[in-house]
mmCIF file of C-alpha atoms and ligand atoms in Angstrom:
data_model
loop_
_atom_site.group_PDB
_atom_site.id
_atom_site.type_symbol
_atom_site.label_atom_id
_atom_site.label_comp_id
_atom_site.label_asym_id
_atom_site.label_seq_id
_atom_site.Cartn_x
_atom_site.Cartn_y
_atom_site.Cartn_z
ATOM 1 C CA MET A 241 88.448 100.179 94.427
ATOM 2 C CA THR A 242 88.808 103.494 94.105
ATOM 3 C CA ASP A 243 88.366 103.550 97.573
ATOM 4 C CA TYR A 244 90.973 105.603 99.354
ATOM 5 C CA PRO A 245 91.466 109.043 97.043
ATOM 6 C CA GLU A 246 93.907 110.121 99.011
ATOM 7 C CA PHE A 247 96.387 106.859 98.221
ATOM 8 C CA MET A 248 95.856 107.710 94.392
ATOM 9 C CA LEU A 249 98.324 109.752 92.859
ATOM 10 C CA SER A 250 97.292 112.657 90.784
ATOM 11 C CA THR A 251 100.077 114.307 89.192
ATOM 12 C CA THR A 252 100.694 114.033 85.546
ATOM 13 C CA ARG A 253 104.779 114.836 85.797
ATOM 14 C CA PRO A 254 107.080 112.896 83.152
ATOM 15 C CA LEU A 255 108.117 109.360 83.780
ATOM 16 C CA PRO A 256 111.840 108.962 84.222
ATOM 17 C CA ASP A 257 113.676 106.636 81.619
ATOM 18 C CA GLU A 258 114.554 104.319 83.531
ATOM 19 C CA GLY A 259 116.844 103.374 86.817
ATOM 20 C CA VAL A 260 117.349 101.144 90.216
ATOM 21 C CA ILE A 261 116.010 101.521 93.618
ATOM 22 C CA SER A 262 117.170 99.138 95.980
ATOM 23 C CA CYS A 263 115.872 98.811 99.591
ATOM 24 C CA ALA A 264 115.815 96.306 102.951
ATOM 25 C CA SER A 265 112.682 95.535 104.370
ATOM 26 C CA PRO A 266 112.377 93.538 107.803
ATOM 27 C CA SER A 267 110.224 90.762 108.624
ATOM 28 C CA ASN A 268 107.853 91.299 112.167
ATOM 29 C CA ILE A 269 106.589 89.261 114.617
ATOM 30 C CA ALA A 270 102.978 89.965 115.921
ATOM 31 C CA LEU A 271 102.556 90.125 119.378
ATOM 32 C CA VAL A 272 98.165 90.589 118.894
ATOM 33 C CA LYS A 273 97.833 88.315 116.159
ATOM 34 C CA TYR A 274 95.933 89.250 112.776
ATOM 35 C CA TRP A 275 94.191 86.298 111.970
ATOM 36 C CA GLY A 276 90.713 86.683 109.487
ATOM 37 C CA LYS A 277 90.226 89.372 106.967
ATOM 38 C CA ARG A 278 87.461 90.794 104.882
ATOM 39 C CA PRO A 279 87.993 91.750 101.205
ATOM 40 C CA ILE A 280 90.596 93.577 100.241
ATOM 41 C CA GLN A 281 92.405 92.198 103.021
ATOM 42 C CA LEU A 282 91.151 94.466 105.590
ATOM 43 C CA PRO A 283 91.883 92.520 109.630
ATOM 44 C CA GLN A 284 89.430 91.131 111.430
ATOM 45 C CA ASN A 285 91.450 92.872 114.375
ATOM 46 C CA THR A 286 93.730 95.039 115.339
ATOM 47 C CA SER A 287 97.111 94.077 115.866
ATOM 48 C CA ILE A 288 100.413 94.781 117.257
ATOM 49 C CA SER A 289 103.802 93.707 116.314
ATOM 50 C CA PHE A 290 107.898 94.430 117.088
ATOM 51 C CA THR A 291 109.695 95.058 113.827
ATOM 52 C CA LEU A 292 112.600 92.602 113.298
ATOM 53 C CA ASP A 293 116.316 93.595 112.905
ATOM 54 C CA THR A 294 118.164 91.057 111.311
ATOM 55 C CA CYS A 295 115.581 88.882 109.270
ATOM 56 C CA LYS A 296 115.286 91.043 106.144
ATOM 57 C CA THR A 297 114.407 90.677 102.105
ATOM 58 C CA VAL A 298 116.549 93.090 100.178
ATOM 59 C CA THR A 299 115.230 93.777 97.195
ATOM 60 C CA ASN A 300 116.578 96.036 93.497
ATOM 61 C CA LEU A 301 113.601 97.274 91.456
ATOM 62 C CA THR A 302 115.079 98.038 87.832
ATOM 63 C CA PHE A 303 112.670 100.137 85.848
ATOM 64 C CA VAL A 304 112.845 100.895 82.149
ATOM 65 C CA LYS A 305 110.076 102.710 80.324
ATOM 66 C CA ARG A 306 108.398 100.789 77.404
ATOM 67 C CA ASP A 307 107.965 101.949 74.289
ATOM 68 C CA THR A 308 104.606 101.897 73.609
ATOM 69 C CA ALA A 309 101.820 101.922 75.995
ATOM 70 C CA ALA A 310 99.867 98.544 76.861
ATOM 71 C CA ASP A 311 97.597 97.658 79.870
ATOM 72 C CA ASN A 312 99.540 94.028 81.246
ATOM 73 C CA PHE A 313 102.269 94.294 83.365
ATOM 74 C CA ASP A 314 105.869 93.658 82.227
ATOM 75 C CA PHE A 315 108.017 91.991 84.851
ATOM 76 C CA GLU A 316 110.726 89.255 86.006
ATOM 77 C CA LEU A 317 111.348 87.887 89.219
ATOM 78 C CA ILE A 318 114.900 86.977 90.443
ATOM 79 C CA PHE A 319 114.736 85.090 93.349
ATOM 80 C CA GLU A 320 118.467 84.627 95.145
ATOM 81 C CA GLY A 321 119.731 85.194 91.143
ATOM 82 C CA GLN A 322 117.565 82.766 89.971
ATOM 83 C CA PRO A 323 114.299 83.589 87.749
ATOM 84 C CA LYS A 324 111.526 82.802 90.110
ATOM 85 C CA PRO A 325 108.164 82.082 87.952
ATOM 86 C CA ASP A 326 106.356 80.445 90.579
ATOM 87 C CA PHE A 327 106.574 83.600 92.392
ATOM 88 C CA LYS A 328 104.655 85.765 89.561
ATOM 89 C CA PRO A 329 101.428 84.874 90.202
ATOM 90 C CA LYS A 330 101.208 86.538 93.804
ATOM 91 C CA ILE A 331 102.977 89.938 92.274
ATOM 92 C CA GLN A 332 100.874 89.473 89.065
ATOM 93 C CA ASP A 333 97.570 90.123 91.841
ATOM 94 C CA PHE A 334 99.604 92.437 94.109
ATOM 95 C CA PHE A 335 100.168 94.591 91.024
ATOM 96 C CA GLU A 336 96.605 94.428 89.569
ATOM 97 C CA ARG A 337 95.569 95.571 93.115
ATOM 98 C CA ILE A 338 97.895 98.398 93.390
ATOM 99 C CA ALA A 339 97.731 99.674 89.892
ATOM 100 C CA PRO A 340 94.638 101.773 90.849
ATOM 101 C CA TYR A 341 97.145 103.930 93.271
ATOM 102 C CA LEU A 342 100.269 103.652 91.107
ATOM 103 C CA PRO A 343 98.837 104.268 87.128
ATOM 104 C CA PHE A 344 102.482 104.159 86.015
ATOM 105 C CA LEU A 345 102.789 100.713 86.317
ATOM 106 C CA GLN A 346 101.796 99.515 82.984
ATOM 107 C CA GLN A 347 104.625 101.994 81.609
ATOM 108 C CA TYR A 348 107.546 100.154 82.789
ATOM 109 C CA THR A 349 109.313 96.807 82.526
ATOM 110 C CA PHE A 350 110.449 95.646 86.051
ATOM 111 C CA THR A 351 112.993 93.517 87.084
ATOM 112 C CA ILE A 352 112.683 92.393 90.859
ATOM 113 C CA GLU A 353 115.845 91.132 92.028
ATOM 114 C CA THR A 354 115.590 89.439 95.597
ATOM 115 C CA HIS A 355 116.998 87.697 98.494
ATOM 116 C CA ASN A 356 116.327 86.929 102.241
ATOM 117 C CA THR A 357 119.043 87.306 104.734
ATOM 118 C CA PHE A 358 117.535 84.382 107.060
ATOM 119 C CA PRO A 359 117.520 80.692 105.053
ATOM 120 C CA HIS A 360 115.169 79.698 102.255
ATOM 121 C CA SER A 361 112.809 77.479 103.514
ATOM 122 C CA SER A 362 113.552 78.085 107.398
ATOM 123 C CA GLY A 363 109.683 78.182 107.658
ATOM 124 C CA ILE A 364 109.912 82.120 108.398
ATOM 125 C CA ALA A 365 107.438 83.833 106.491
ATOM 126 C CA SER A 366 109.253 85.892 103.695
ATOM 127 C CA SER A 367 105.873 87.495 102.189
ATOM 128 C CA ALA A 368 105.713 90.402 105.369
ATOM 129 C CA SER A 369 108.977 91.436 104.060
ATOM 130 C CA GLY A 370 109.387 90.684 100.674
ATOM 131 C CA MET A 371 105.895 92.684 99.875
ATOM 132 C CA SER A 372 106.942 95.316 102.222
ATOM 133 C CA ALA A 373 110.258 95.677 100.330
ATOM 134 C CA LEU A 374 108.455 96.101 97.027
ATOM 135 C CA ALA A 375 105.643 98.448 97.806
ATOM 136 C CA PHE A 376 108.237 100.869 99.521
ATOM 137 C CA CYS A 377 110.755 100.508 96.441
ATOM 138 C CA LEU A 378 107.482 101.357 94.202
ATOM 139 C CA MET A 379 106.561 104.356 96.441
ATOM 140 C CA HIS A 380 110.367 105.419 95.556
ATOM 141 C CA LEU A 381 109.508 105.349 92.004
ATOM 142 C CA GLU A 382 106.284 106.996 92.482
ATOM 143 C CA LYS A 383 108.328 109.981 94.694
ATOM 144 C CA LYS A 384 110.615 110.430 91.168
ATOM 145 C CA ILE A 385 107.195 111.478 89.478
ATOM 146 C CA ASN A 386 105.971 113.217 92.356
ATOM 147 C CA PRO A 387 108.945 114.553 94.328
ATOM 148 C CA ALA A 388 106.399 116.685 96.558
ATOM 149 C CA ILE A 389 105.354 113.419 98.310
ATOM 150 C CA SER A 390 106.963 113.542 102.345
ATOM 151 C CA ASP A 391 108.186 111.016 103.835
ATOM 152 C CA PRO A 392 105.792 109.969 106.454
ATOM 153 C CA GLU A 393 103.351 110.299 103.805
ATOM 154 C CA LEU A 394 105.668 107.882 101.746
ATOM 155 C CA ILE A 395 105.732 105.427 104.465
ATOM 156 C CA LYS A 396 102.043 105.210 104.944
ATOM 157 C CA LYS A 397 101.432 104.896 101.201
ATOM 158 C CA ALA A 398 104.072 101.956 101.328
ATOM 159 C CA SER A 399 102.247 100.595 104.083
ATOM 160 C CA PHE A 400 98.929 100.602 102.178
ATOM 161 C CA LEU A 401 100.272 99.223 99.167
ATOM 162 C CA ALA A 402 102.075 96.455 101.222
ATOM 163 C CA ARG A 403 99.005 95.242 102.896
ATOM 164 C CA LEU A 404 97.248 94.830 99.267
ATOM 165 C CA GLY A 405 99.987 92.322 99.019
ATOM 166 C CA SER A 406 100.002 90.442 102.292
ATOM 167 C CA GLY A 407 98.186 91.842 105.097
ATOM 168 C CA SER A 408 101.094 91.368 108.292
ATOM 169 C CA ALA A 409 103.540 93.232 105.638
ATOM 170 C CA CYS A 410 101.901 96.582 106.214
ATOM 171 C CA ARG A 411 103.444 96.169 109.941
ATOM 172 C CA SER A 412 106.899 95.989 108.489
ATOM 173 C CA LEU A 413 107.988 99.555 107.248
ATOM 174 C CA GLU A 414 108.251 101.486 110.248
ATOM 175 C CA GLY A 415 109.499 99.932 114.009
ATOM 176 C CA PRO A 416 109.868 99.009 116.754
ATOM 177 C CA VAL A 417 106.426 98.685 117.510
ATOM 178 C CA THR A 418 103.330 99.183 114.733
ATOM 179 C CA VAL A 419 99.848 98.288 114.798
ATOM 180 C CA TRP A 420 97.489 97.742 112.214
ATOM 181 C CA GLY A 421 93.263 97.867 112.445
ATOM 182 C CA LYS A 422 91.253 100.405 113.708
ATOM 183 C CA HIS A 423 90.953 100.350 117.658
ATOM 184 C CA GLU A 424 89.506 103.096 119.804
ATOM 185 C CA ALA A 425 92.541 103.043 122.579
ATOM 186 C CA ILE A 426 95.217 103.702 119.967
ATOM 187 C CA PRO A 427 94.727 107.267 117.909
ATOM 188 C CA GLY A 428 95.028 107.176 114.213
ATOM 189 C CA SER A 429 94.939 103.247 113.928
ATOM 190 C CA ASN A 430 93.554 102.258 110.633
ATOM 191 C CA ASP A 431 92.385 99.000 108.774
ATOM 192 C CA ALA A 432 94.062 100.156 105.551
ATOM 193 C CA PHE A 433 97.887 100.896 106.786
ATOM 194 C CA ALA A 434 100.059 100.070 109.761
ATOM 195 C CA ILE A 435 101.331 103.162 111.881
ATOM 196 C CA LYS A 436 104.437 103.478 114.432
ATOM 197 C CA PHE A 437 102.890 102.882 118.017
ATOM 198 C CA PRO A 438 101.609 106.210 119.139
ATOM 199 C CA GLU A 439 103.107 106.026 122.701
ATOM 200 C CA ASN A 440 106.532 106.334 124.240
ATOM 201 C CA LEU A 441 107.449 102.510 124.575
ATOM 202 C CA HIS A 442 108.862 101.471 128.106
ATOM 203 C CA GLN A 443 112.657 101.184 128.036
ATOM 204 C CA ASN A 444 111.996 97.524 129.373
ATOM 205 C CA PHE A 445 111.246 96.934 125.884
ATOM 206 C CA GLU A 446 113.694 98.693 124.070
ATOM 207 C CA HIS A 447 116.458 96.359 122.073
ATOM 208 C CA TYR A 448 114.035 93.409 123.247
ATOM 209 C CA GLN A 449 115.686 89.967 121.805
ATOM 210 C CA ASP A 450 113.678 87.421 119.574
ATOM 211 C CA THR A 451 115.406 84.090 118.892
ATOM 212 C CA ILE A 452 113.917 82.529 116.424
ATOM 213 C CA LEU A 453 113.958 78.838 117.188
ATOM 214 C CA LEU A 454 113.585 76.467 113.542
ATOM 215 C CA ILE A 455 112.063 73.687 114.897
ATOM 216 C CA ASP A 456 110.453 72.298 111.268
ATOM 217 C CA LYS A 457 111.982 73.984 108.355
ATOM 218 C CA GLY A 458 109.375 71.885 106.069
ATOM 219 C CA GLU A 459 107.117 73.914 103.773
ATOM 220 C CA LYS A 460 103.797 75.747 104.810
ATOM 221 C CA GLN A 461 101.014 73.077 106.009
ATOM 222 C CA VAL A 462 98.260 75.638 105.332
ATOM 223 C CA SER A 463 98.944 78.817 103.641
ATOM 224 C CA SER A 464 97.928 82.036 105.240
ATOM 225 C CA THR A 465 95.190 82.790 103.047
ATOM 226 C CA VAL A 466 93.479 79.458 103.806
ATOM 227 C CA GLY A 467 94.327 80.171 107.587
ATOM 228 C CA HIS A 468 92.387 83.131 107.630
ATOM 229 C CA ASP A 469 89.672 81.559 105.536
ATOM 230 C CA LEU A 470 89.510 79.257 108.199
ATOM 231 C CA MET A 471 87.947 82.062 110.367
ATOM 232 C CA HIS A 472 84.877 82.358 108.209
ATOM 233 C CA ASP A 473 82.356 80.143 109.764
ATOM 234 C CA HIS A 474 84.641 79.416 112.840
ATOM 235 C CA PRO A 475 82.702 79.273 115.713
ATOM 236 C CA PHE A 476 84.445 81.192 117.662
ATOM 237 C CA ALA A 477 85.456 84.060 115.809
ATOM 238 C CA SER A 478 83.591 86.708 117.178
ATOM 239 C CA LYS A 479 84.634 86.030 120.579
ATOM 240 C CA ARG A 480 88.328 85.586 119.262
ATOM 241 C CA PHE A 481 88.341 89.257 117.406
ATOM 242 C CA GLU A 482 86.731 90.681 120.630
ATOM 243 C CA GLN A 483 89.489 88.976 122.879
ATOM 244 C CA ALA A 484 92.221 90.694 120.399
ATOM 245 C CA SER A 485 90.275 93.920 121.300
ATOM 246 C CA LYS A 486 90.796 93.642 124.709
ATOM 247 C CA ASN A 487 94.496 92.200 124.324
ATOM 248 C CA THR A 488 95.389 95.170 121.880
ATOM 249 C CA LYS A 489 94.206 97.649 124.542
ATOM 250 C CA LYS A 490 96.175 95.646 127.284
ATOM 251 C CA LEU A 491 99.248 95.694 125.398
ATOM 252 C CA LYS A 492 99.071 99.450 124.554
ATOM 253 C CA ASN A 493 99.307 99.590 128.738
ATOM 254 C CA ILE A 494 101.909 97.148 129.062
ATOM 255 C CA LEU A 495 103.915 98.553 126.555
ATOM 256 C CA ARG A 496 104.167 102.055 127.880
ATOM 257 C CA SER A 497 104.020 100.866 131.733
ATOM 258 C CA GLY A 498 106.800 98.360 131.304
ATOM 259 C CA ASP A 499 104.730 95.565 132.941
ATOM 260 C CA VAL A 500 106.842 92.429 131.703
ATOM 261 C CA ASP A 501 104.871 89.928 133.346
ATOM 262 C CA ALA A 502 101.582 90.985 131.843
ATOM 263 C CA PHE A 503 103.396 91.228 128.652
ATOM 264 C CA ILE A 504 104.305 87.484 128.899
ATOM 265 C CA GLU A 505 100.217 86.401 129.658
ATOM 266 C CA VAL A 506 99.156 88.098 126.672
ATOM 267 C CA VAL A 507 101.615 87.521 124.468
ATOM 268 C CA GLU A 508 101.504 83.671 125.206
ATOM 269 C CA SER A 509 97.953 83.433 124.951
ATOM 270 C CA GLU A 510 97.878 85.364 121.666
ATOM 271 C CA ALA A 511 99.909 82.716 120.743
ATOM 272 C CA LEU A 512 97.932 80.101 121.704
ATOM 273 C CA THR A 513 95.138 81.358 120.838
ATOM 274 C CA LEU A 514 96.232 81.500 117.387
ATOM 275 C CA HIS A 515 96.849 77.595 117.259
ATOM 276 C CA ALA A 516 93.618 76.723 119.170
ATOM 277 C CA MET A 517 91.657 78.625 116.493
ATOM 278 C CA MET A 518 93.516 76.160 113.981
ATOM 279 C CA MET A 519 92.601 73.621 116.020
ATOM 280 C CA THR A 520 88.952 73.769 116.362
ATOM 281 C CA SER A 521 88.299 75.040 112.549
ATOM 282 C CA LEU A 522 87.325 72.830 109.538
ATOM 283 C CA PRO A 523 89.116 71.495 108.335
ATOM 284 C CA TYR A 524 91.639 71.490 111.607
ATOM 285 C CA PHE A 525 95.105 71.501 111.533
ATOM 286 C CA ILE A 526 97.832 71.442 114.291
ATOM 287 C CA LEU A 527 100.534 73.294 113.099
ATOM 288 C CA MET A 528 102.586 72.865 116.023
ATOM 289 C CA LYS A 529 105.246 69.744 116.391
ATOM 290 C CA PRO A 530 106.285 67.697 119.219
ATOM 291 C CA ASN A 531 109.094 69.421 119.764
ATOM 292 C CA THR A 532 107.442 72.677 119.707
ATOM 293 C CA LEU A 533 105.758 71.614 123.028
ATOM 294 C CA SER A 534 108.853 70.161 124.273
ATOM 295 C CA VAL A 535 110.177 73.816 123.771
ATOM 296 C CA LEU A 536 107.010 75.674 125.436
ATOM 297 C CA GLN A 537 107.774 73.617 128.618
ATOM 298 C CA LYS A 538 111.205 73.849 128.901
ATOM 299 C CA ILE A 539 110.794 77.927 128.793
ATOM 300 C CA TRP A 540 107.877 77.416 131.117
ATOM 301 C CA GLU A 541 109.982 75.249 133.736
ATOM 302 C CA TYR A 542 113.417 77.881 133.051
ATOM 303 C CA ARG A 543 110.906 80.886 134.013
ATOM 304 C CA LYS A 544 109.507 78.974 137.571
ATOM 305 C CA ASN A 545 113.176 78.463 138.214
ATOM 306 C CA THR A 546 114.647 81.466 137.393
ATOM 307 C CA ASP A 547 113.859 85.003 137.613
ATOM 308 C CA SER A 548 113.740 85.153 133.889
ATOM 309 C CA LYS A 549 111.783 87.157 131.473
ATOM 310 C CA ILE A 550 111.546 85.061 128.328
ATOM 311 C CA CYS A 551 108.550 84.082 126.821
ATOM 312 C CA PHE A 552 107.658 82.659 123.586
ATOM 313 C CA THR A 553 104.982 83.784 121.001
ATOM 314 C CA LEU A 554 104.393 81.414 117.669
ATOM 315 C CA ASP A 555 103.384 82.024 113.659
ATOM 316 C CA ALA A 556 101.233 79.784 111.762
ATOM 317 C CA GLY A 557 103.696 76.765 112.290
ATOM 318 C CA ALA A 558 106.085 74.948 114.563
ATOM 319 C CA ASN A 559 109.202 77.434 114.895
ATOM 320 C CA VAL A 560 109.004 79.051 118.325
ATOM 321 C CA HIS A 561 109.733 82.960 118.585
ATOM 322 C CA LEU A 562 111.867 83.570 122.060
ATOM 323 C CA LEU A 563 111.137 86.826 123.572
ATOM 324 C CA TYR A 564 113.237 88.602 126.164
ATOM 325 C CA PRO A 565 115.284 91.452 127.370
ATOM 326 C CA GLU A 566 118.476 92.322 126.353
ATOM 327 C CA VAL A 567 119.699 92.408 129.670
ATOM 328 C CA GLU A 568 119.252 88.436 129.914
ATOM 329 C CA LYS A 569 121.111 87.679 126.278
ATOM 330 C CA VAL A 570 124.131 85.700 127.880
ATOM 331 C CA GLN A 571 121.932 83.815 130.269
ATOM 332 C CA VAL A 572 119.212 82.918 127.540
ATOM 333 C CA SER A 573 122.070 81.935 125.393
ATOM 334 C CA GLU A 574 122.943 79.449 127.377
ATOM 335 C CA PHE A 575 119.478 77.999 127.907
ATOM 336 C CA ILE A 576 119.246 77.810 124.301
ATOM 337 C CA ASN A 577 122.328 76.024 123.694
ATOM 338 C CA ASN A 578 122.031 73.816 126.977
ATOM 339 C CA GLU A 579 118.574 72.857 126.912
ATOM 340 C CA LEU A 580 116.404 74.219 123.468
ATOM 341 C CA VAL A 581 118.896 73.747 120.152
ATOM 342 C CA ALA A 582 118.213 69.545 120.964
ATOM 343 C CA TYR A 583 114.489 70.359 119.382
ATOM 344 C CA CYS A 584 115.642 72.651 116.459
ATOM 345 C CA GLN A 585 115.945 71.113 113.689
ATOM 346 C CA ASN A 586 119.713 70.688 112.640
ATOM 347 C CA GLY A 587 120.622 72.178 115.782
ATOM 348 C CA GLN A 588 119.272 76.010 113.951
ATOM 349 C CA TYR A 589 118.056 78.957 115.207
ATOM 350 C CA ILE A 590 118.130 82.927 114.215
ATOM 351 C CA CYS A 591 119.159 85.543 116.609
ATOM 352 C CA ASP A 592 117.182 88.734 115.918
ATOM 353 C CA LYS A 593 115.717 92.088 118.135
ATOM 354 C CA ILE A 594 113.236 94.640 117.577
ATOM 355 C CA GLY A 595 114.319 97.009 114.469
ATOM 356 C CA PHE A 596 112.858 100.042 113.040
ATOM 357 C CA GLY A 597 111.841 99.348 109.589
ATOM 358 C CA VAL A 598 112.607 99.883 106.044
ATOM 359 C CA LYS A 599 115.608 101.455 104.631
ATOM 360 C CA LEU A 600 116.320 102.743 101.356
ATOM 361 C CA LEU A 601 120.160 101.104 100.294
HETATM 362 C C1 DP6 B 217 99.863 84.061 111.629
HETATM 363 O O1 DP6 B 217 100.161 88.277 106.623
HETATM 364 O O2 DP6 B 217 100.750 86.045 105.869
HETATM 365 O O3 DP6 B 217 101.475 85.523 110.970
HETATM 366 O O4 DP6 B 217 97.250 88.719 104.446
HETATM 367 O O5 DP6 B 217 96.990 86.332 103.810
HETATM 368 O O6 DP6 B 217 99.045 87.508 103.282
HETATM 369 P P1 DP6 B 217 97.748 87.507 104.003
HETATM 370 O O7 DP6 B 217 98.536 86.440 105.528
HETATM 371 P P2 DP6 B 217 99.526 87.412 106.651
HETATM 372 O O8 DP6 B 217 99.183 86.497 108.022
HETATM 373 C C2 DP6 B 217 99.915 86.145 109.226
HETATM 374 C C3 DP6 B 217 99.624 85.727 109.561
HETATM 375 C C4 DP6 B 217 99.853 85.789 111.584
HETATM 376 C C5 DP6 B 217 99.703 86.430 112.417
HETATM 377 C C6 DP6 B 217 100.503 87.973 112.321
HETATM 378 O O9 DP6 B 217 101.255 88.305 111.810
HETATM 379 O O10 DP6 B 217 99.812 88.808 112.513
#
């Protein structure tokens, strides 16, 4: 774990006694999907995502210096006002992974209070927003110890740390578009942390909308760790990683040129490929529900009958993300209410759009 010496904290300044740091960090939705990883939490292919705006985790990190040094981690977790012991092992693992880079961790008692702005058990993964929020709060504690750290360095290390909590979390710190994983067509791209998309985003994608149709709000059928593991020994893995690399390059050009039709093709193909990978692994899974398929058919039908540029993407579950330009907001809202809401569990959906990353509160 002494990799990445640039992220080691070398200063030996006095530690602050106590304080509170608060931030809000968004979720993100991948356009080119991260699916398959190698230790520790390094991606098998480059991924590109839109950072979201409304779906966020708000975290308050309270830190109090411990009287005596110890070699364990001392933390409490409060989720939506209630102690949440079942989240603790994940945070414990996270602290173990990041401790070499934040040597002050064992010297504090932490209280991590957190809540999400999206409904609990909506099927929306909170690991990206949650881990990025915690990593960012911890980096602000590091900044109290090492005030010389610049904002870009702080964000970069927060992304590096967040990645060790949950891969996709590293893409939530900045926006509106981020890239994670080394790719020769994207200067500065890196396996260890995400970067802001280094090109100008065409105005066609500015203010892009993401309406999330909650098709099935149940517990995830397959955890992402299990899901990523399915790519080991997967018969199509190497072709998939090649395809992701090609799609990354295509999407880079699309985001620059504003070619929305080409965007639709790459994004929908990526979503279906992700699900195809799960259907063709051992064990195999179908994570879409009948209503997911009905929605996809409706989107294709709507696109055929109108000049709409709406498209869909999926994460590793049944919910559907509808991506569309802001100018279509009124028409799409009608389309959702007239034709799609019937497929949503309890008629629920969340209106989001692309956003700009984590914020200190
Ligand atoms: C399908 O980041 O949740 O959403 O690294 O094991 O925490 P871990 O996995 P996670 O995987 C996300 C997978 C995905 C695609 C994506 O976001 O790129």
